[in-house]
Amino acid sequence: MLKIKNPATGEVFEEVESTCISDLNFMFENAQKAQKKWKTTSFQERKDILASFKANLLSKKSECARLITIEMGKPYTQALHEIDETARRVQWFLDHFENFLESRVLGETKGIKEILSWDPHGVVVSISAWNFPYAIASSVFAPALLTGNSVLYKPSEICPLSGIKLREILLESGLPKDLFQTIVGDGSVAQTLLEFPVDGVFFTGSYETGKKIANTIKNRFIPTVFELGGKDPAYVCEDANLEKTIDSLIHGIFYNAGQVCSSVERLYLHEKIYERFLEFFYSRVASLKLGDPMLQDTYIGPLGREGNISFLNQQRENALKKGAYELLSGGASKDEPGFFYKPSVLLNTDHSMSIMKEESFGPIVGIMKVKSDLEAVTLMNDSDYGLTASVFTEDFDRGKIILAHIESGSVYVNSCTHLSPNLPWGGRKHSGLGSTLSLLGIEEFVKPKSWYLPPS
Ligand code: NAD
């Protein structure tokens, strides 16, 4: 049984039965049968169902957003945005999957036609994180279903109700019931699920769990995508427009209480603007409203995971002990019930501190002063992770030169954190393997078939 806590109050508000092994057997068999039929359906039929899903999701926007807020604490205004973002992703796949899947004549040799087509994998497993329960799920189920797969979806144990809701809306939109099934439970349920002969695994979560999954499915040669954590850096050059830079970084660091895989967690400031930056930055951070996530003007809600409070405390204390100090007083908030953490901005940090090396996943950032672009590049690359990186400068060529040297999946000049379905989303090093979104994020759900046909 999963006890679902509202992170804003710390109280259990619902209990949900975990999926048991005999149900998993049943669900897997049904997913296999349903997929065999589904892969023969027309593109138009799939398209109509997913388009209807998008419309139904938007018509239930406030209900779904409220559920996100109550399950994982994201401020309601940001949760509404997540529903819009989910619809945008679904629409992108609707607009692009058909062209991608059409078989193509790629050549002709000695009168033999050479044609490429694609087959779906079969039953794919989607194991997901809790920080964007709808948006992350949609990067998997939309392309998976449109390309002819069935999906066994294991949402995070923090957000099972959002996972159940997603299925409800898909079924209401006309999706045959066994094509998308929600599995409820913690990591042990997910691990049991992976013992079934599934045809693909799409995982979003931490590097530590990613390693366990890689170990569970080793030697099976099934397609996998790992979207893992980050320790993303930003570098502010001395010629940056400080007002715009700080606007962007405030969101990059503190949006969703810093619980975004691509949150900026390390900030390198050129020494020539260091003091001026901190002066403006201080007042912007101090003005961020922390509190009830249902209120319109709340920017920082509670943490989604209670246990992360002690990890953030450890990181903060480790840094303070090693000589860092705080720009303004942050840390666990005692003023409210629930899992609140006040923004913590640590100065005088260095790479011997956990705050500059290990993923925090909270409203906390470490700042360092640098003397040159070369020093910034060296520090930015000094990480086990490689999800995103950004540079703020009015000299775009300089920004591009710096970013060309950075080992990250996505790089930004004068912005940070965000993503577009036009481009692949994926990490390097401990941040993952493979891509979601974009044409590459469609290709992950199909396998190529090469045809050699006589002339007709
Ligand atoms: P997590 O790794 O704790 O859990 C993710 C999922 O894995 C959950 O559904 C969990 O039940 C499941 N799981 C746990 N143990 C398992 C096991 N042994 N076998 C199979 N599944 C298991 O991560 P989280 O706390 O839910 O999410 C936060 C992490 O996700 C952060 O590291 C964040 O950066 C990352 N993330 C990455 C992206 C991305 O696109 N790269 C997006 C969102 C979140």
Short mmCIF file of N, CA, C and O in Angstrom, two decimals, residues 44-58 87 90-91 94 146 170 173:
data_model
loop_
_atom_site.label_atom_id
_atom_site.label_comp_id
_atom_site.label_asym_id
_atom_site.label_seq_id
_atom_site.Cartn_x
_atom_site.Cartn_y
_atom_site.Cartn_z
N GLN A 44 -3.87 7.28 -38.88
CA GLN A 44 -4.98 8.21 -38.59
C GLN A 44 -5.70 7.83 -37.31
O GLN A 44 -6.02 8.69 -36.49
N GLU A 45 -5.90 6.52 -37.12
CA GLU A 45 -6.61 6.07 -35.91
C GLU A 45 -5.81 6.45 -34.66
O GLU A 45 -6.35 6.97 -33.66
N ARG A 46 -4.52 6.21 -34.71
CA ARG A 46 -3.67 6.55 -33.54
C ARG A 46 -3.68 8.06 -33.30
O ARG A 46 -3.74 8.53 -32.16
N LYS A 47 -3.61 8.77 -34.42
CA LYS A 47 -3.55 10.23 -34.35
C LYS A 47 -4.84 10.79 -33.71
O LYS A 47 -4.78 11.68 -32.86
N ASP A 48 -5.97 10.25 -34.12
CA ASP A 48 -7.26 10.75 -33.59
C ASP A 48 -7.32 10.56 -32.07
O ASP A 48 -7.78 11.42 -31.34
N ILE A 49 -6.85 9.40 -31.62
CA ILE A 49 -6.92 9.12 -30.18
C ILE A 49 -6.01 10.07 -29.39
O ILE A 49 -6.41 10.65 -28.38
N LEU A 50 -4.80 10.25 -29.88
CA LEU A 50 -3.87 11.13 -29.15
C LEU A 50 -4.29 12.59 -29.23
O LEU A 50 -4.10 13.36 -28.27
N ALA A 51 -4.91 12.97 -30.36
CA ALA A 51 -5.40 14.36 -30.47
C ALA A 51 -6.55 14.55 -29.47
O ALA A 51 -6.66 15.60 -28.82
N SER A 52 -7.37 13.53 -29.35
CA SER A 52 -8.48 13.62 -28.40
C SER A 52 -7.93 13.65 -26.96
O SER A 52 -8.44 14.38 -26.10
N PHE A 53 -6.85 12.89 -26.72
CA PHE A 53 -6.22 12.94 -25.39
C PHE A 53 -5.77 14.37 -25.08
O PHE A 53 -6.01 14.89 -23.98
N LYS A 54 -5.15 14.99 -26.05
CA LYS A 54 -4.64 16.35 -25.82
C LYS A 54 -5.81 17.29 -25.46
O LYS A 54 -5.72 18.07 -24.50
N ALA A 55 -6.89 17.19 -26.21
CA ALA A 55 -8.04 18.06 -25.94
C ALA A 55 -8.62 17.76 -24.55
O ALA A 55 -8.93 18.69 -23.78
N ASN A 56 -8.74 16.49 -24.22
CA ASN A 56 -9.32 16.13 -22.91
C ASN A 56 -8.42 16.58 -21.76
O ASN A 56 -8.89 17.02 -20.72
N LEU A 57 -7.11 16.44 -21.97
CA LEU A 57 -6.17 16.87 -20.94
C LEU A 57 -6.34 18.37 -20.68
O LEU A 57 -6.42 18.82 -19.53
N LEU A 58 -6.41 19.14 -21.77
CA LEU A 58 -6.53 20.59 -21.60
C LEU A 58 -7.87 20.97 -20.96
O LEU A 58 -7.93 21.92 -20.18
N ALA A 87 0.72 19.11 -23.32
CA ALA A 87 -0.08 19.19 -24.55
C ALA A 87 0.81 19.59 -25.73
O ALA A 87 0.66 19.07 -26.84
N VAL A 90 2.73 16.52 -26.89
CA VAL A 90 1.86 15.57 -27.60
C VAL A 90 1.61 16.10 -29.02
O VAL A 90 1.69 15.36 -30.00
N GLN A 91 1.33 17.40 -29.11
CA GLN A 91 1.06 17.99 -30.43
C GLN A 91 2.29 17.85 -31.34
O GLN A 91 2.16 17.55 -32.53
N LEU A 94 2.31 14.44 -32.66
CA LEU A 94 1.22 14.28 -33.64
C LEU A 94 1.63 14.87 -34.99
O LEU A 94 1.33 14.30 -36.04
N LEU A 146 2.09 6.28 -30.66
CA LEU A 146 1.94 6.67 -32.07
C LEU A 146 2.74 5.76 -33.00
O LEU A 146 2.37 5.57 -34.15
N LEU A 170 -6.49 8.88 -21.13
CA LEU A 170 -6.19 8.17 -22.39
C LEU A 170 -7.36 7.25 -22.76
O LEU A 170 -7.77 7.19 -23.93
N SER A 173 -10.27 8.96 -24.06
CA SER A 173 -10.00 9.49 -25.41
C SER A 173 -10.08 8.40 -26.47
O SER A 173 -9.79 8.65 -27.63
#
